[in-house]
PDB file of C-alpha atoms in Angstrom:
ATOM      1  CA  UNK A 247      59.987 -13.821   2.592  1.00 86.00           C
ATOM      2  CA  UNK A 248      61.555 -16.585   0.507  1.00 90.00           C
ATOM      3  CA  UNK A 249      64.927 -16.271   2.230  1.00 91.00           C
ATOM      4  CA  UNK A 250      63.333 -16.243   5.692  1.00 94.00           C
ATOM      5  CA  UNK A 251      61.253 -19.335   4.946  1.00 94.00           C
ATOM      6  CA  UNK A 252      64.255 -21.095   3.381  1.00 92.00           C
ATOM      7  CA  UNK A 253      66.417 -20.211   6.406  1.00 93.00           C
ATOM      8  CA  UNK A 254      63.715 -21.558   8.726  1.00 94.00           C
ATOM      9  CA  UNK A 255      63.573 -24.876   6.873  1.00 92.00           C
ATOM     10  CA  UNK A 256      67.374 -25.164   6.762  1.00 93.00           C
ATOM     11  CA  UNK A 257      67.578 -24.258  10.450  1.00 92.00           C
ATOM     12  CA  UNK A 258      65.245 -27.061  11.482  1.00 91.00           C
ATOM     13  CA  UNK A 259      67.272 -29.494   9.359  1.00 89.00           C
ATOM     14  CA  UNK A 260      64.676 -30.089   6.652  1.00 90.00           C
ATOM     15  CA  UNK A 261      65.604 -33.176   4.599  1.00 87.00           C
ATOM     16  CA  UNK A 262      68.558 -33.917   6.889  1.00 90.00           C
ATOM     17  CA  UNK A 263      66.550 -34.793   9.969  1.00 90.00           C
ATOM     18  CA  UNK A 264      62.903 -34.175   9.035  1.00 92.00           C
ATOM     19  CA  UNK A 265      60.646 -34.695   6.075  1.00 91.00           C
ATOM     20  CA  UNK A 266      58.276 -32.050   4.756  1.00 94.00           C
ATOM     21  CA  UNK A 267      55.296 -32.818   6.997  1.00 94.00           C
ATOM     22  CA  UNK A 268      57.493 -33.124  10.092  1.00 95.00           C
ATOM     23  CA  UNK A 269      59.098 -29.787   9.220  1.00 94.00           C
ATOM     24  CA  UNK A 270      55.744 -28.082   8.759  1.00 96.00           C
ATOM     25  CA  UNK A 271      54.602 -29.405  12.143  1.00 96.00           C
ATOM     26  CA  UNK A 272      57.891 -28.368  13.799  1.00 96.00           C
ATOM     27  CA  UNK A 273      57.429 -24.844  12.442  1.00 97.00           C
ATOM     28  CA  UNK A 274      53.943 -24.718  13.968  1.00 97.00           C
ATOM     29  CA  UNK A 275      52.199 -24.427  10.609  1.00 98.00           C
ATOM     30  CA  UNK A 276      48.783 -25.875   9.852  1.00 98.00           C
ATOM     31  CA  UNK A 277      45.635 -25.056   7.967  1.00 98.00           C
ATOM     32  CA  UNK A 278      43.865 -22.337   9.957  1.00 98.00           C
ATOM     33  CA  UNK A 279      41.462 -23.692  12.561  1.00 98.00           C
ATOM     34  CA  UNK A 280      38.548 -21.648  13.932  1.00 98.00           C
ATOM     35  CA  UNK A 281      40.735 -20.842  16.976  1.00 98.00           C
ATOM     36  CA  UNK A 282      43.590 -19.729  14.703  1.00 98.00           C
ATOM     37  CA  UNK A 283      41.226 -17.400  12.852  1.00 98.00           C
ATOM     38  CA  UNK A 284      39.573 -16.048  16.000  1.00 98.00           C
ATOM     39  CA  UNK A 285      42.788 -15.443  17.926  1.00 99.00           C
ATOM     40  CA  UNK A 286      44.715 -14.339  14.841  1.00 99.00           C
ATOM     41  CA  UNK A 287      42.123 -11.728  13.886  1.00 99.00           C
ATOM     42  CA  UNK A 288      41.593 -10.687  17.509  1.00 98.00           C
ATOM     43  CA  UNK A 289      45.330 -10.589  18.126  1.00 98.00           C
ATOM     44  CA  UNK A 290      46.038  -8.524  15.017  1.00 98.00           C
ATOM     45  CA  UNK A 291      43.323  -6.010  15.855  1.00 98.00           C
ATOM     46  CA  UNK A 292      44.385  -5.952  19.515  1.00 98.00           C
ATOM     47  CA  UNK A 293      48.015  -5.288  18.588  1.00 98.00           C
ATOM     48  CA  UNK A 294      46.906  -2.491  16.259  1.00 98.00           C
ATOM     49  CA  UNK A 295      44.818  -0.912  19.032  1.00 98.00           C
ATOM     50  CA  UNK A 296      47.865  -1.187  21.321  1.00 97.00           C
ATOM     51  CA  UNK A 297      49.914   0.630  18.654  1.00 94.00           C
ATOM     52  CA  UNK A 298      47.324   3.415  18.423  1.00 95.00           C
ATOM     53  CA  UNK A 299      47.134   3.879  22.209  1.00 96.00           C
ATOM     54  CA  UNK A 300      50.898   3.858  22.808  1.00 94.00           C
ATOM     55  CA  UNK A 301      51.501   5.941  19.690  1.00 90.00           C
ATOM     56  CA  UNK A 302      48.984   8.507  20.924  1.00 92.00           C
ATOM     57  CA  UNK A 303      50.681   8.701  24.309  1.00 94.00           C
ATOM     58  CA  UNK A 304      54.080   9.009  22.619  1.00 89.00           C
ATOM     59  CA  UNK A 305      52.819  11.775  20.341  1.00 88.00           C
ATOM     60  CA  UNK A 306      51.333  13.647  23.317  1.00 92.00           C
ATOM     61  CA  UNK A 307      54.623  13.514  25.249  1.00 90.00           C
ATOM     62  CA  UNK A 308      56.952  14.891  22.567  1.00 85.00           C
ATOM     63  CA  UNK A 309      56.869  17.908  20.296  1.00 87.00           C
ATOM     64  CA  UNK A 310      55.492  17.482  16.765  1.00 85.00           C
ATOM     65  CA  UNK A 311      58.990  18.022  15.366  1.00 86.00           C
ATOM     66  CA  UNK A 312      60.490  15.273  17.535  1.00 83.00           C
ATOM     67  CA  UNK A 313      57.636  12.882  16.724  1.00 83.00           C
ATOM     68  CA  UNK A 314      57.997  13.552  12.985  1.00 83.00           C
ATOM     69  CA  UNK A 315      61.763  12.980  13.179  1.00 81.00           C
ATOM     70  CA  UNK A 316      61.331   9.756  15.164  1.00 78.00           C
ATOM     71  CA  UNK A 317      58.731   8.353  12.756  1.00 80.00           C
ATOM     72  CA  UNK A 318      60.253   9.569   9.468  1.00 80.00           C
ATOM     73  CA  UNK A 319      61.694   6.191   8.429  1.00 78.00           C
ATOM     74  CA  UNK A 320      58.477   4.268   8.970  1.00 79.00           C
ATOM     75  CA  UNK A 321      56.536   7.062   7.243  1.00 81.00           C
ATOM     76  CA  UNK A 322      58.794   6.732   4.179  1.00 85.00           C
ATOM     77  CA  UNK A 323      58.088   3.002   4.048  1.00 82.00           C
ATOM     78  CA  UNK A 324      54.347   3.592   4.337  1.00 81.00           C
ATOM     79  CA  UNK A 325      54.439   6.301   1.640  1.00 83.00           C
ATOM     80  CA  UNK A 326      56.091   3.879  -0.788  1.00 89.00           C
ATOM     81  CA  UNK A 327      53.092   1.548  -0.540  1.00 91.00           C
ATOM     82  CA  UNK A 328      50.460   3.242  -2.658  1.00 90.00           C
ATOM     83  CA  UNK A 329      47.991   0.550  -3.778  1.00 93.00           C
ATOM     84  CA  UNK A 330      45.827  -1.998  -1.969  1.00 94.00           C
ATOM     85  CA  UNK A 331      47.392  -4.985  -3.807  1.00 96.00           C
ATOM     86  CA  UNK A 332      50.876  -3.767  -2.862  1.00 96.00           C
ATOM     87  CA  UNK A 333      49.770  -3.273   0.752  1.00 96.00           C
ATOM     88  CA  UNK A 334      48.381  -6.821   0.743  1.00 97.00           C
ATOM     89  CA  UNK A 335      51.581  -8.268  -0.748  1.00 97.00           C
ATOM     90  CA  UNK A 336      53.871  -6.413   1.668  1.00 96.00           C
ATOM     91  CA  UNK A 337      51.772  -7.304   4.717  1.00 97.00           C
ATOM     92  CA  UNK A 338      51.476 -10.952   3.659  1.00 98.00           C
ATOM     93  CA  UNK A 339      55.141 -11.441   2.786  1.00 97.00           C
ATOM     94  CA  UNK A 340      56.312  -9.848   6.043  1.00 96.00           C
ATOM     95  CA  UNK A 341      53.853 -11.892   8.101  1.00 98.00           C
ATOM     96  CA  UNK A 342      54.625 -15.231   6.455  1.00 98.00           C
ATOM     97  CA  UNK A 343      58.400 -14.807   6.264  1.00 97.00           C
ATOM     98  CA  UNK A 344      58.958 -13.273   9.686  1.00 97.00           C
ATOM     99  CA  UNK A 345      56.579 -15.545  11.569  1.00 98.00           C
ATOM    100  CA  UNK A 346      57.899 -18.770  10.050  1.00 98.00           C
ATOM    101  CA  UNK A 347      61.478 -17.687  10.742  1.00 97.00           C
ATOM    102  CA  UNK A 348      61.133 -16.035  14.153  1.00 98.00           C
ATOM    103  CA  UNK A 349      58.173 -17.753  15.785  1.00 98.00           C
ATOM    104  CA  UNK A 350      58.259 -21.031  13.860  1.00 97.00           C
ATOM    105  CA  UNK A 351      61.976 -21.836  13.750  1.00 97.00           C
ATOM    106  CA  UNK A 352      63.673 -19.767  16.469  1.00 97.00           C
ATOM    107  CA  UNK A 353      61.108 -19.428  19.249  1.00 98.00           C
ATOM    108  CA  UNK A 354      60.825 -23.136  20.152  1.00 97.00           C
ATOM    109  CA  UNK A 355      64.594 -23.155  20.726  1.00 97.00           C
ATOM    110  CA  UNK A 356      65.247 -19.753  22.314  1.00 98.00           C
ATOM    111  CA  UNK A 357      61.905 -18.733  23.832  1.00 98.00           C
ATOM    112  CA  UNK A 358      59.507 -15.828  23.452  1.00 99.00           C
ATOM    113  CA  UNK A 359      61.534 -12.959  24.951  1.00 98.00           C
ATOM    114  CA  UNK A 360      64.952 -13.617  23.332  1.00 99.00           C
ATOM    115  CA  UNK A 361      63.303 -14.013  19.918  1.00 98.00           C
ATOM    116  CA  UNK A 362      61.264 -10.840  20.502  1.00 98.00           C
ATOM    117  CA  UNK A 363      64.494  -8.972  21.290  1.00 96.00           C
ATOM    118  CA  UNK A 364      66.129 -10.317  18.113  1.00 96.00           C
ATOM    119  CA  UNK A 365      63.027  -9.429  16.068  1.00 96.00           C
ATOM    120  CA  UNK A 366      63.084  -5.894  17.486  1.00 95.00           C
ATOM    121  CA  UNK A 367      66.797  -5.428  16.795  1.00 93.00           C
ATOM    122  CA  UNK A 368      66.282  -6.360  13.147  1.00 92.00           C
ATOM    123  CA  UNK A 369      63.605  -3.688  12.741  1.00 88.00           C
ATOM    124  CA  UNK A 370      66.263  -0.976  12.654  1.00 78.00           C
ATOM    125  CA  UNK A 371      64.114   1.598  10.851  1.00 75.00           C
ATOM    126  CA  UNK A 372      62.667   2.513  14.253  1.00 68.00           C
ATOM    127  CA  UNK A 373      66.088   3.256  15.815  1.00 71.00           C
ATOM    128  CA  UNK A 374      65.944   3.782  19.569  1.00 78.00           C
ATOM    129  CA  UNK A 375      62.568   5.457  19.916  1.00 81.00           C
ATOM    130  CA  UNK A 376      59.358   4.487  21.697  1.00 84.00           C
ATOM    131  CA  UNK A 377      58.550   2.593  18.491  1.00 86.00           C
ATOM    132  CA  UNK A 378      61.217   0.103  19.568  1.00 89.00           C
ATOM    133  CA  UNK A 379      59.157  -0.695  22.672  1.00 91.00           C
ATOM    134  CA  UNK A 380      56.035  -1.006  20.540  1.00 92.00           C
ATOM    135  CA  UNK A 381      57.758  -3.461  18.190  1.00 94.00           C
ATOM    136  CA  UNK A 382      59.104  -5.453  21.142  1.00 96.00           C
ATOM    137  CA  UNK A 383      55.617  -5.629  22.681  1.00 97.00           C
ATOM    138  CA  UNK A 384      54.100  -6.682  19.361  1.00 98.00           C
ATOM    139  CA  UNK A 385      56.804  -9.354  19.002  1.00 98.00           C
ATOM    140  CA  UNK A 386      56.014 -10.699  22.477  1.00 99.00           C
ATOM    141  CA  UNK A 387      52.305 -10.731  21.607  1.00 98.00           C
ATOM    142  CA  UNK A 388      52.972 -12.653  18.401  1.00 99.00           C
ATOM    143  CA  UNK A 389      55.234 -15.027  20.315  1.00 99.00           C
ATOM    144  CA  UNK A 390      52.513 -15.737  22.863  1.00 99.00           C
ATOM    145  CA  UNK A 391      50.034 -16.450  20.063  1.00 99.00           C
ATOM    146  CA  UNK A 392      52.523 -18.904  18.542  1.00 98.00           C
ATOM    147  CA  UNK A 393      53.145 -20.536  21.913  1.00 98.00           C
ATOM    148  CA  UNK A 394      49.464 -20.984  22.794  1.00 98.00           C
ATOM    149  CA  UNK A 395      48.041 -21.678  19.323  1.00 98.00           C
ATOM    150  CA  UNK A 396      50.310 -21.957  16.279  1.00 98.00           C
ATOM    151  CA  UNK A 397      52.573 -20.100  13.912  1.00 98.00           C
ATOM    152  CA  UNK A 398      49.550 -19.888  11.625  1.00 99.00           C
ATOM    153  CA  UNK A 399      47.760 -17.819  14.289  1.00 99.00           C
ATOM    154  CA  UNK A 400      50.767 -15.502  14.570  1.00 99.00           C
ATOM    155  CA  UNK A 401      50.875 -15.124  10.763  1.00 99.00           C
ATOM    156  CA  UNK A 402      47.211 -14.086  10.688  1.00 99.00           C
ATOM    157  CA  UNK A 403      47.733 -11.568  13.512  1.00 99.00           C
ATOM    158  CA  UNK A 404      50.933 -10.164  11.999  1.00 99.00           C
ATOM    159  CA  UNK A 405      49.295  -9.826   8.583  1.00 99.00           C
ATOM    160  CA  UNK A 406      46.336  -7.893   9.987  1.00 98.00           C
ATOM    161  CA  UNK A 407      48.554  -5.713  12.178  1.00 98.00           C
ATOM    162  CA  UNK A 408      50.614  -4.688   9.127  1.00 96.00           C
ATOM    163  CA  UNK A 409      47.754  -4.548   6.625  1.00 97.00           C
ATOM    164  CA  UNK A 410      45.548  -2.284   8.749  1.00 97.00           C
ATOM    165  CA  UNK A 411      48.436   0.189   9.115  1.00 93.00           C
ATOM    166  CA  UNK A 412      49.065   0.215   5.376  1.00 94.00           C
ATOM    167  CA  UNK A 413      45.429   0.366   4.247  1.00 95.00           C
ATOM    168  CA  UNK A 414      44.123   3.151   6.501  1.00 92.00           C
ATOM    169  CA  UNK A 415      46.299   5.862   4.881  1.00 88.00           C
ATOM    170  CA  UNK A 416      45.405   4.576   1.405  1.00 89.00           C
ATOM    171  CA  UNK A 417      41.703   4.704   2.167  1.00 88.00           C
ATOM    172  CA  UNK A 418      42.064   8.160   3.709  1.00 82.00           C
ATOM    173  CA  UNK A 419      43.848   9.456   0.602  1.00 69.00           C
ATOM    174  CA  UNK A 420      41.302   7.906  -1.778  1.00 64.00           C
ATOM    175  CA  UNK A 421      38.485   9.448   0.267  1.00 62.00           C
ATOM    176  CA  UNK A 422      40.124  12.886   0.005  1.00 58.00           C
ATOM    177  CA  UNK A 423      40.419  12.523  -3.771  1.00 57.00           C
ATOM    178  CA  UNK A 424      36.863  11.269  -4.347  1.00 54.00           C
ATOM    179  CA  UNK A 425      34.256  13.977  -5.083  1.00 55.00           C
TER     180      UNK A 425
END
């Protein structure tokens, strides 16, 4: 997260061409407004529902062995996150760092689709599977939230999208353990 945020500030010429407040505005950051909260929460939940629907279709179209092989890398990442505070930290750092860098710094220059392609290419753990199309679609959705509202809105949506995915397995495991 720190490197992504630093790269975003360097990329927009912080201190060379802009002061701090100008840089924050250029990156599309602001204190969350009611619209940011509404669309961020709605967007995050909507993107998660999209993931569930497309993931269900994907799982129905391939054998269990193929699906397990295609999702092994992301499953390993999810398995490494075993507490709610860690899930919160991972979801927050990914949302803040990636959104400030991709949607805040790059998108105003290159546009929604090219930045979504770049974002997808950097998520190499999904290789060339249907998950790649899911990530691309999520990136476009986050880009549209940034374009219409703010980077803050995209951060909220991205955080929820990630956090929900990380928390559901933790809650399911804790429920299985509880008497």
